[in-house]
CSV table of C-alpha atoms and ligand atoms in Angstrom, one decimal:
chain,number,residue,atom,x,y,z
A,1,UNK,CA,-0.1,0.1,-0.1
A,2,UNK,CA,1.1,3.5,-0.7
A,3,UNK,CA,0.7,5.9,2.3
A,4,UNK,CA,2.7,8.9,0.7
A,5,UNK,CA,-0.1,11.5,0.8
A,6,UNK,CA,-1.0,10.4,4.5
A,7,UNK,CA,2.5,10.7,5.6
A,8,UNK,CA,3.0,14.1,4.0
A,9,UNK,CA,-0.1,15.4,5.5
A,10,UNK,CA,1.1,14.0,8.9
A,11,UNK,CA,4.1,16.2,8.5
A,12,UNK,CA,2.1,19.2,7.8
A,13,UNK,CA,-0.4,18.4,10.8
A,14,UNK,CA,2.4,17.9,13.3
A,15,UNK,CA,3.3,21.6,12.8
A,16,UNK,CA,-0.1,22.7,13.8
A,17,UNK,CA,-1.5,20.0,16.0
A,18,UNK,CA,0.2,18.4,19.1
A,19,UNK,CA,1.5,15.1,17.8
A,20,UNK,CA,-0.4,15.9,14.6
A,21,UNK,CA,-3.6,14.5,15.9
A,22,UNK,CA,-6.6,15.7,17.8
A,23,UNK,CA,-6.6,12.5,20.0
A,24,UNK,CA,-3.5,10.6,21.0
A,25,UNK,CA,-4.8,7.1,20.2
A,26,UNK,CA,-5.1,8.0,16.6
A,27,UNK,CA,-1.4,8.5,16.3
A,28,UNK,CA,-0.3,5.0,15.3
A,29,UNK,CA,2.7,5.7,17.7
A,30,UNK,CA,1.9,2.3,19.7
A,31,UNK,CA,1.6,0.2,16.5
A,32,UNK,CA,4.9,1.7,14.8
A,33,UNK,CA,3.1,3.5,12.0
A,34,UNK,CA,2.1,7.1,11.2
A,35,UNK,CA,-1.5,7.6,10.9
A,36,UNK,CA,-3.5,7.5,7.6
A,37,UNK,CA,-5.8,10.3,6.7
A,38,UNK,CA,-9.1,9.6,5.9
A,39,UNK,CA,-11.3,11.3,3.1
A,40,UNK,CA,-14.5,9.2,3.2
A,41,UNK,CA,-16.5,6.2,4.7
A,42,UNK,CA,-19.4,4.3,3.5
A,43,UNK,CA,-20.9,1.4,5.2
A,44,UNK,CA,-18.0,-0.6,6.8
A,45,UNK,CA,-15.3,1.0,4.5
A,46,UNK,CA,-13.2,4.0,4.8
A,47,UNK,CA,-11.1,5.5,2.0
A,48,UNK,CA,-7.8,7.5,2.6
A,49,UNK,CA,-6.1,10.2,0.9
A,50,UNK,CA,-3.9,7.9,-1.2
A,51,UNK,CA,-7.1,6.1,-2.5
A,52,UNK,CA,-6.4,3.0,-0.2
A,53,UNK,CA,-9.9,1.4,0.9
A,54,UNK,CA,-10.1,-0.5,4.3
A,55,UNK,CA,-12.7,-2.4,6.2
A,56,UNK,CA,-13.2,-0.4,9.2
A,57,UNK,CA,-13.1,-1.9,12.8
A,58,UNK,CA,-12.6,1.3,14.6
A,59,UNK,CA,-15.9,2.8,13.5
A,60,UNK,CA,-15.0,6.1,15.1
A,61,UNK,CA,-14.2,4.2,18.3
A,62,UNK,CA,-17.8,2.8,18.7
A,63,UNK,CA,-20.3,5.4,17.6
A,64,UNK,CA,-20.9,4.0,13.9
A,65,UNK,CA,-22.7,0.8,14.9
A,66,UNK,CA,-24.6,1.1,11.8
A,67,UNK,CA,-21.6,1.9,9.6
A,68,UNK,CA,-20.4,5.0,8.1
A,69,UNK,CA,-22.7,7.6,6.5
A,70,UNK,CA,-25.7,5.6,7.2
A,71,UNK,CA,-28.5,6.9,4.8
A,72,UNK,CA,-31.1,7.7,7.4
A,73,UNK,CA,-28.7,9.3,9.8
A,74,UNK,CA,-27.3,11.5,6.9
A,75,UNK,CA,-31.1,12.2,5.9
A,76,UNK,CA,-31.8,13.4,9.5
A,77,UNK,CA,-28.9,15.8,9.3
A,78,UNK,CA,-30.1,17.0,6.0
A,79,UNK,CA,-33.6,17.6,7.3
A,80,UNK,CA,-32.3,19.5,10.3
A,81,UNK,CA,-29.4,21.5,9.0
A,82,UNK,CA,-31.5,24.1,7.0
A,83,UNK,CA,-33.3,24.9,10.2
A,84,UNK,CA,-30.1,26.2,11.8
A,85,UNK,CA,-27.3,24.4,13.8
A,86,UNK,CA,-27.7,25.6,17.3
A,87,UNK,CA,-29.6,28.0,19.4
A,88,UNK,CA,-28.6,27.5,23.1
A,89,UNK,CA,-32.6,27.5,23.5
A,90,UNK,CA,-34.5,24.3,24.1
A,91,UNK,CA,-35.7,22.4,21.0
A,92,UNK,CA,-38.3,19.8,20.8
A,93,UNK,CA,-35.6,17.3,19.6
A,94,UNK,CA,-34.0,17.3,23.1
A,95,UNK,CA,-37.4,16.0,24.5
A,96,UNK,CA,-37.4,13.3,21.9
A,97,UNK,CA,-34.0,12.1,22.8
A,98,UNK,CA,-34.5,12.3,26.6
A,99,UNK,CA,-37.5,10.1,26.0
A,100,UNK,CA,-35.9,7.9,23.7
A,101,UNK,CA,-32.9,7.1,26.2
A,102,UNK,CA,-35.4,6.8,29.0
A,103,UNK,CA,-37.3,4.2,27.0
A,104,UNK,CA,-34.4,2.1,26.0
A,105,UNK,CA,-32.7,2.4,29.4
A,106,UNK,CA,-35.4,2.3,32.1
A,107,UNK,CA,-32.8,2.8,35.1
A,108,UNK,CA,-32.5,6.3,33.7
A,109,UNK,CA,-35.9,8.4,34.5
A,110,UNK,CA,-34.3,11.8,33.8
A,111,UNK,CA,-31.1,12.5,31.5
A,112,UNK,CA,-28.8,15.3,30.9
A,113,UNK,CA,-27.2,15.8,27.5
A,114,UNK,CA,-23.5,17.0,27.2
A,115,UNK,CA,-21.0,16.9,24.3
A,116,UNK,CA,-18.7,14.0,25.0
A,117,UNK,CA,-18.1,10.9,27.2
A,118,UNK,CA,-15.6,12.9,29.3
A,119,UNK,CA,-18.2,15.3,30.1
A,120,UNK,CA,-20.8,12.7,30.9
A,121,UNK,CA,-18.5,11.1,33.5
A,122,UNK,CA,-17.1,14.4,34.9
A,123,UNK,CA,-20.6,15.4,35.4
A,124,UNK,CA,-21.7,12.0,37.0
A,125,UNK,CA,-18.9,12.1,39.4
A,126,UNK,CA,-19.8,15.5,40.6
A,127,UNK,CA,-23.4,14.7,40.9
A,128,UNK,CA,-22.5,11.7,43.0
A,129,UNK,CA,-20.3,13.7,45.2
A,130,UNK,CA,-23.0,16.4,45.6
A,131,UNK,CA,-25.8,14.0,46.1
A,132,UNK,CA,-24.0,11.9,48.8
A,133,UNK,CA,-21.9,14.6,50.3
A,134,UNK,CA,-19.0,12.4,50.2
A,135,UNK,CA,-15.6,13.0,48.4
A,136,UNK,CA,-13.9,9.6,47.6
A,137,UNK,CA,-14.6,7.8,44.3
A,138,UNK,CA,-13.4,4.3,43.4
A,139,UNK,CA,-12.4,3.4,39.8
A,140,UNK,CA,-10.7,0.3,38.4
A,141,UNK,CA,-7.3,-0.2,36.8
A,142,UNK,CA,-7.4,-0.2,33.0
A,143,UNK,CA,-10.8,1.4,32.9
A,144,UNK,CA,-10.9,4.7,30.9
A,145,UNK,CA,-13.6,7.3,31.6
A,146,UNK,CA,-12.3,10.3,29.6
A,147,UNK,CA,-9.8,12.6,30.4
A,148,UNK,CA,-11.3,14.3,33.5
A,149,UNK,CA,-8.5,15.1,36.1
A,150,UNK,CA,-9.9,12.8,38.9
A,151,UNK,CA,-10.2,9.9,36.6
A,152,UNK,CA,-6.7,10.0,35.0
A,153,UNK,CA,-5.4,7.3,37.6
A,154,UNK,CA,-4.4,4.0,36.2
A,155,UNK,CA,-6.6,4.8,33.2
A,156,UNK,CA,-6.8,2.6,30.0
A,157,UNK,CA,-7.2,3.6,26.4
A,158,UNK,CA,-4.6,6.2,25.3
A,159,UNK,CA,-3.1,6.4,28.8
A,160,UNK,CA,-2.2,2.7,28.8
A,161,UNK,CA,-1.3,2.8,25.1
A,162,UNK,CA,1.2,5.6,25.4
A,163,UNK,CA,2.2,4.1,29.1
A,164,UNK,CA,1.9,7.5,30.4
A,165,UNK,CA,1.7,7.3,34.3
A,166,UNK,CA,-1.6,9.2,35.2
A,167,UNK,CA,-0.7,12.5,33.5
A,168,UNK,CA,1.4,15.6,34.2
A,169,UNK,CA,-0.8,18.6,35.0
A,170,UNK,CA,-3.1,16.6,37.4
A,171,UNK,CA,-2.1,18.0,40.8
A,172,UNK,CA,-2.1,15.3,43.7
A,173,UNK,CA,-4.9,16.9,45.5
A,174,UNK,CA,-7.1,16.5,42.5
A,175,UNK,CA,-6.5,12.5,42.7
A,176,UNK,CA,-6.1,12.0,46.5
A,177,UNK,CA,-9.8,11.1,46.7
A,178,UNK,CA,-9.5,8.7,43.7
A,179,UNK,CA,-9.1,5.1,44.7
A,180,UNK,CA,-8.2,2.8,41.8
A,181,UNK,CA,-8.6,-1.1,42.4
A,182,UNK,CA,-8.1,-4.2,40.2
A,183,UNK,CA,-11.0,-4.9,37.9
A,184,UNK,CA,-12.9,-8.2,38.5
A,185,UNK,CA,-11.8,-8.4,42.0
A,186,UNK,CA,-14.6,-7.9,44.4
A,187,UNK,CA,-12.7,-8.9,47.6
A,188,UNK,CA,-10.5,-5.7,47.1
A,189,UNK,CA,-13.7,-3.5,47.1
A,190,UNK,CA,-15.3,-5.4,50.1
A,191,UNK,CA,-12.0,-4.7,51.9
A,192,UNK,CA,-12.0,-1.1,50.9
A,193,UNK,CA,-15.5,-0.4,51.8
A,194,UNK,CA,-15.2,-2.0,55.2
A,195,UNK,CA,-12.8,0.6,56.2
A,196,UNK,CA,-13.9,3.5,54.2
A,197,UNK,CA,-17.3,2.8,53.0
A,198,UNK,CA,-19.0,5.9,54.5
A,199,UNK,CA,-16.5,8.2,52.8
A,200,UNK,CA,-17.1,6.9,49.3
A,201,UNK,CA,-19.5,8.8,47.0
A,202,UNK,CA,-19.4,6.4,44.2
A,203,UNK,CA,-17.9,3.3,42.5
A,204,UNK,CA,-17.6,3.8,38.7
A,205,UNK,CA,-16.6,1.1,36.1
A,206,UNK,CA,-17.1,0.2,32.5
A,207,UNK,CA,-19.6,-2.7,32.9
A,208,UNK,CA,-17.6,-4.4,30.2
A,209,UNK,CA,-14.2,-3.0,30.2
A,210,UNK,CA,-13.3,-1.8,26.7
A,211,UNK,CA,-10.2,0.5,27.2
A,212,UNK,CA,-7.7,-2.1,28.4
A,213,UNK,CA,-8.8,-4.3,25.5
A,214,UNK,CA,-12.1,-5.9,26.0
A,215,UNK,CA,-12.5,-7.6,29.3
A,216,UNK,CA,-15.9,-8.8,30.4
A,217,UNK,CA,-17.0,-8.8,34.1
A,218,UNK,CA,-16.6,-12.3,35.7
A,219,UNK,CA,-19.8,-14.0,37.0
A,220,UNK,CA,-21.2,-12.2,40.0
A,221,UNK,CA,-18.9,-9.1,39.9
A,222,UNK,CA,-21.5,-6.6,38.8
A,223,UNK,CA,-24.1,-8.0,41.3
A,224,UNK,CA,-21.5,-7.9,44.0
A,225,UNK,CA,-20.8,-4.1,43.1
A,226,UNK,CA,-24.5,-3.6,43.2
A,227,UNK,CA,-24.9,-5.2,46.6
A,228,UNK,CA,-22.0,-3.4,48.2
A,229,UNK,CA,-23.0,0.1,46.9
A,230,UNK,CA,-26.8,-0.5,48.0
A,231,UNK,CA,-25.6,-1.7,51.5
A,232,UNK,CA,-23.3,1.4,52.1
A,233,UNK,CA,-25.0,4.2,50.4
A,234,UNK,CA,-22.6,4.4,47.5
A,235,UNK,CA,-23.9,5.2,44.2
A,236,UNK,CA,-22.9,2.7,41.5
A,237,UNK,CA,-22.0,4.5,38.2
A,238,UNK,CA,-21.9,2.5,34.9
A,239,UNK,CA,-19.7,4.2,32.5
A,240,UNK,CA,-21.8,2.9,29.3
A,241,UNK,CA,-20.4,5.3,26.9
A,242,UNK,CA,-18.9,2.4,25.0
A,243,UNK,CA,-21.2,-0.5,26.0
A,244,UNK,CA,-24.3,1.6,25.7
A,245,UNK,CA,-26.6,0.4,22.9
A,246,UNK,CA,-23.7,-1.7,21.7
A,247,UNK,CA,-23.6,-4.8,23.8
A,248,UNK,CA,-27.6,-5.0,23.7
A,249,UNK,CA,-30.4,-2.3,23.0
A,250,UNK,CA,-30.3,-1.5,26.8
A,251,UNK,CA,-26.6,-1.7,27.1
A,252,UNK,CA,-24.6,-3.9,29.7
A,253,UNK,CA,-27.2,-3.3,32.4
A,254,UNK,CA,-29.7,-4.9,30.4
A,255,UNK,CA,-27.5,-7.7,29.2
A,256,UNK,CA,-26.1,-8.5,32.8
A,257,UNK,CA,-29.6,-7.5,34.6
A,258,UNK,CA,-27.7,-5.2,37.0
A,259,UNK,CA,-28.8,-1.5,37.2
A,260,UNK,CA,-26.7,1.3,38.4
A,261,UNK,CA,-27.6,4.5,40.0
A,262,UNK,CA,-26.3,6.7,37.2
A,263,UNK,CA,-25.5,5.8,33.8
A,264,UNK,CA,-23.0,7.7,31.3
A,265,UNK,CA,-23.5,7.5,27.6
A,266,UNK,CA,-21.7,8.8,24.6
A,267,UNK,CA,-20.6,7.5,21.2
A,268,UNK,CA,-23.6,5.6,19.6
A,269,UNK,CA,-26.2,8.1,20.8
A,270,UNK,CA,-24.5,10.8,18.8
A,271,UNK,CA,-24.5,8.7,15.4
A,272,UNK,CA,-20.9,10.2,14.9
A,273,UNK,CA,-21.9,13.7,16.1
A,274,UNK,CA,-20.3,14.9,19.4
A,275,UNK,CA,-22.8,13.7,22.2
A,276,UNK,CA,-22.5,12.6,25.8
A,277,UNK,CA,-25.4,12.0,28.5
A,278,UNK,CA,-25.7,11.0,32.0
A,279,UNK,CA,-28.8,9.9,33.7
A,280,UNK,CA,-30.4,8.1,36.6
A,281,UNK,CA,-33.4,8.2,38.8
A,282,UNK,CA,-35.6,11.2,39.2
A,283,UNK,CA,-34.6,11.4,42.8
A,284,UNK,CA,-30.8,11.7,41.9
A,285,UNK,CA,-31.0,13.8,38.8
A,286,UNK,CA,-33.1,16.4,40.8
A,287,UNK,CA,-29.9,17.3,42.3
A,288,UNK,CA,-28.6,18.8,39.0
A,289,UNK,CA,-29.0,22.5,38.3
A,290,UNK,CA,-31.3,24.3,37.7
A,291,UNK,CA,-33.6,21.9,39.7
A,292,UNK,CA,-30.9,21.1,42.2
A,293,UNK,CA,-27.6,22.9,43.2
A,294,UNK,CA,-25.2,20.5,41.6
A,295,UNK,CA,-23.9,22.6,38.6
A,296,UNK,CA,-23.3,21.5,35.2
A,297,UNK,CA,-23.7,23.3,31.9
A,298,UNK,CA,-22.7,23.3,28.2
A,299,UNK,CA,-23.2,25.8,25.1
A,300,UNK,CA,-23.9,22.9,22.7
A,301,UNK,CA,-25.5,20.5,25.0
A,302,UNK,CA,-28.6,18.9,23.1
A,303,UNK,CA,-27.7,20.7,19.9
A,304,UNK,CA,-30.1,19.8,17.3
A,305,UNK,CA,-27.8,18.2,14.7
A,306,UNK,CA,-26.4,15.9,17.4
A,307,UNK,CA,-29.9,15.2,18.5
A,308,UNK,CA,-31.2,14.4,15.1
A,309,UNK,CA,-28.2,12.2,14.0
A,310,UNK,CA,-28.6,10.3,17.4
A,311,UNK,CA,-32.3,9.8,17.2
A,312,UNK,CA,-32.0,8.4,13.9
A,313,UNK,CA,-29.5,5.8,14.8
A,314,UNK,CA,-31.4,4.9,18.0
A,315,UNK,CA,-34.6,4.5,16.1
A,316,UNK,CA,-32.9,2.2,13.6
A,317,UNK,CA,-31.3,0.2,16.8
A,318,UNK,CA,-34.7,-0.1,18.0
A,319,UNK,CA,-35.9,-2.3,15.1
A,320,UNK,CA,-36.3,-6.1,15.8
A,321,UNK,CA,-33.4,-8.4,15.0
A,322,UNK,CA,-30.5,-6.0,14.9
A,323,UNK,CA,-28.7,-7.1,17.8
A,324,UNK,CA,-29.3,-10.8,16.8
A,325,UNK,CA,-27.5,-10.0,13.4
A,326,UNK,CA,-24.7,-8.1,15.0
A,327,UNK,CA,-24.3,-11.2,17.4
A,328,UNK,CA,-24.1,-13.5,14.5
A,329,UNK,CA,-21.6,-11.4,12.5
A,330,UNK,CA,-19.5,-10.8,15.5
A,331,UNK,CA,-19.2,-14.4,16.5
A,332,UNK,CA,-18.6,-15.4,13.0
A,333,UNK,CA,-15.6,-13.0,12.9
A,334,UNK,CA,-14.3,-14.0,16.2
A,335,UNK,CA,-14.4,-17.7,15.3
A,336,UNK,CA,-12.5,-17.1,11.8
A,337,UNK,CA,-9.7,-15.0,13.6
A,338,UNK,CA,-9.1,-17.4,16.4
A,339,UNK,CA,-9.2,-20.3,14.0
A,340,UNK,CA,-6.7,-18.6,11.7
A,341,UNK,CA,-4.4,-17.9,14.8
A,342,UNK,CA,-4.5,-21.6,15.9
A,343,UNK,CA,-3.8,-22.8,12.5
A,344,UNK,CA,-0.6,-20.4,12.4
A,345,UNK,CA,0.3,-21.5,15.8
A,346,UNK,CA,0.2,-18.0,17.0
A,347,UNK,CA,-0.9,-17.6,20.7
A,348,UNK,CA,-3.9,-15.3,21.1
A,349,UNK,CA,-6.6,-14.7,23.8
A,350,UNK,CA,-9.9,-13.5,22.4
A,351,UNK,CA,-12.6,-11.6,24.6
A,352,UNK,CA,-15.6,-10.4,23.1
A,353,UNK,CA,-19.1,-9.2,24.3
A,354,UNK,CA,-21.6,-8.6,21.6
A,355,UNK,CA,-20.1,-6.5,18.7
A,356,UNK,CA,-16.9,-5.3,20.7
A,357,UNK,CA,-13.9,-7.6,21.1
A,358,UNK,CA,-10.3,-7.8,21.4
A,359,UNK,CA,-7.5,-10.2,20.3
A,360,UNK,CA,-4.7,-10.1,22.8
A,361,UNK,CA,-1.3,-11.6,22.0
A,362,UNK,CA,-0.9,-13.8,25.0
A,363,UNK,CA,-1.6,-17.4,25.8
A,364,UNK,CA,-3.3,-16.8,29.1
A,365,UNK,CA,-6.8,-15.6,30.0
A,366,UNK,CA,-7.1,-11.7,30.0
A,367,UNK,CA,-9.4,-10.7,33.0
A,368,UNK,CA,-8.0,-7.6,34.2
A,369,UNK,CA,-5.4,-4.9,33.5
A,370,UNK,CA,-2.5,-7.0,34.9
A,371,UNK,CA,-3.2,-9.7,32.6
A,372,UNK,CA,-4.0,-7.4,29.8
A,373,UNK,CA,-0.6,-5.8,30.1
A,374,UNK,CA,1.1,-9.1,29.5
A,375,UNK,CA,0.1,-9.1,26.0
A,376,UNK,CA,2.9,-8.7,23.3
A,377,UNK,CA,2.2,-5.3,22.0
A,378,UNK,CA,5.1,-5.6,19.7
A,379,UNK,CA,3.3,-8.5,18.1
A,380,UNK,CA,-0.1,-6.6,18.1
A,381,UNK,CA,1.8,-3.9,16.2
A,382,UNK,CA,3.1,-6.1,13.7
A,383,UNK,CA,-0.4,-7.6,13.2
A,384,UNK,CA,-1.8,-4.3,12.8
A,385,UNK,CA,0.6,-3.4,10.1
A,386,UNK,CA,0.1,-6.4,8.2
A,387,UNK,CA,-3.7,-6.0,8.4
A,388,UNK,CA,-3.4,-2.5,7.2
A,389,UNK,CA,-1.5,-3.8,4.3
A,390,UNK,CA,-4.4,-6.2,3.6
A,391,UNK,CA,-7.0,-3.4,3.6
A,392,UNK,CA,-8.3,-3.9,7.1
A,393,UNK,CA,-8.1,-1.1,9.7
A,394,UNK,CA,-8.0,-2.2,13.4
A,395,UNK,CA,-7.5,0.0,16.5
A,396,UNK,CA,-4.0,1.2,16.5
A,397,UNK,CA,-3.5,-0.2,20.0
A,398,UNK,CA,-3.6,-3.5,21.8
A,399,UNK,CA,-5.6,-1.9,24.6
A,400,UNK,CA,-8.5,-1.0,22.6
A,401,UNK,CA,-11.5,-2.8,20.9
A,402,UNK,CA,-12.7,-3.8,17.4
A,403,UNK,CA,-16.3,-2.9,16.5
A,404,UNK,CA,-18.3,-4.7,14.3
A,405,UNK,CA,-21.2,-2.7,12.6
A,406,UNK,CA,-24.5,-3.8,10.7
A,407,UNK,CA,-22.8,-2.6,7.7
A,408,UNK,CA,-20.0,-5.5,7.9
A,409,UNK,CA,-21.3,-8.1,5.3
A,410,UNK,CA,-20.3,-11.8,5.3
A,411,UNK,CA,-18.0,-11.1,2.3
A,412,UNK,CA,-16.2,-8.3,4.4
A,413,UNK,CA,-15.8,-10.7,7.5
A,414,UNK,CA,-14.4,-13.4,5.2
A,415,UNK,CA,-11.8,-11.0,3.7
A,416,UNK,CA,-11.0,-10.0,7.2
A,417,UNK,CA,-10.5,-13.5,8.3
A,418,UNK,CA,-8.3,-14.2,5.0
A,419,UNK,CA,-6.2,-11.1,6.0
A,420,UNK,CA,-5.9,-12.3,9.5
A,421,UNK,CA,-4.6,-15.7,8.2
A,422,UNK,CA,-1.8,-14.0,6.3
A,423,UNK,CA,-0.9,-11.6,8.9
A,424,UNK,CA,-0.6,-14.3,11.6
A,425,UNK,CA,1.8,-16.0,9.1
A,426,UNK,CA,4.1,-12.9,9.2
A,427,UNK,CA,4.5,-12.8,13.0
B,501,KE4,P1,-15.1,11.0,25.1
B,501,KE4,O1,-14.7,12.2,25.9
B,501,KE4,O2,-13.7,10.6,24.2
B,501,KE4,O3,-16.3,11.1,24.1
B,501,KE4,O4,-15.3,9.8,26.0
B,501,KE4,C1,-14.6,9.4,26.9
B,501,KE4,C2,-14.8,7.8,27.3
B,501,KE4,C3,-15.4,7.5,28.3
B,501,KE4,N1,-15.7,6.3,28.8
B,501,KE4,C4,-15.5,5.4,27.9
B,501,KE4,C5,-15.8,4.0,28.7
B,501,KE4,C6,-14.8,5.3,26.8
B,501,KE4,O5,-14.5,4.3,26.0
B,501,KE4,C7,-14.6,6.8,26.5
B,501,KE4,C8,-13.7,6.9,25.1
B,501,KE4,N2,-13.1,6.1,24.4
B,501,KE4,C9,-11.8,6.2,23.7
B,501,KE4,C10,-11.6,4.8,23.0
B,501,KE4,N3,-11.4,3.8,23.7
B,501,KE4,C11,-11.9,7.4,22.7
B,501,KE4,C12,-11.0,7.5,21.7
B,501,KE4,C13,-10.1,8.6,21.8
B,501,KE4,O6,-9.8,8.9,23.2
B,501,KE4,O7,-9.8,9.0,20.8
């Protein structure tokens, strides 16, 4: 493949944008490549400035569960655009979105729109602290909840990818109340809560971790956290920015039957436009200004373009059979890739929940950040580069997920599996 135009654009971008990218994980640093520059996407395909075409498994890091430039999403934007892009005044679309979210995720009785997953989580943390009057928060190693100061502790995603310890610029006093524990270890939470339970405002987690690579909750883990929180007046926050409307129509909470006090959303609810949201019971959400005193605001929150794109996507996802089809495609892909690895004698461990999954280059089970970090990131980098040459675009980091969309057809999955067979042979 020829990447010359992408590489010269990267040089130019690097003069004006830190690291040449607007988000670190896009840089390709972790997989020994420079980033490609994309010009268009349609269905499961993206095309770069050099004219190379790829089957895309990043899908904008999760939002494009129906593929790129889905017709109904684009039509919704075309219909809304001529009316204006933003008002900073309530619009009927915001009520429609709020009703749709509360209908699809019943644990949410009231919801506030924001403009990113980071904002949703930051707001949820402030809400939990304001509602309980407590300061401490508990997160889990390898989970990533956006780049809000108090959560950049043992974080996953780009922090793990670039092996940045926390982040400079986050003063100690902003993280002194953040406790990070190993994921999938209920004993660790029980021990902590025994000593400090009455100081903890919330426990926040990705109910299916996606930012250390995909790591599902072990049996009983979510139920155990729910019980601990209920017994100690601690709010349970599910960060469903990635899993929401991804692992099932009602997210991870519907899939596992465990319901949090607050849910954070993003990605899928924007249909590719910048959107986040957080919600919970009327009782808890009544603390949010202007109804209550916990302050949170946003110029573009609930803007009509994002609402219309997100609503179009959520309407389509409400149609019967969508998640069964996604499961079928994802299981087919996973089986094909794992079979290809086994036949090539390459040791990999695969985790998948619905249409989000990861292939770890390790022989042992990956069930938390410690075991995820044992994966051979060099091998993953080689695999990434080989797949790119074969016209398949994977996440440029071992500590991320691949996403299957409804637009991935069997012929695309077969091409991906064949590409993987060739790529494994090169390792
Ligand atoms: P944003 O602020 O990037 O919209 O959302 C932050 C966030 C919060 N919670 C979870 C579970 C998330 O996965 C994310 C963002 N995910 C990463 C990819 N793993 C976004 C990609 C990027 O940082 O460029």
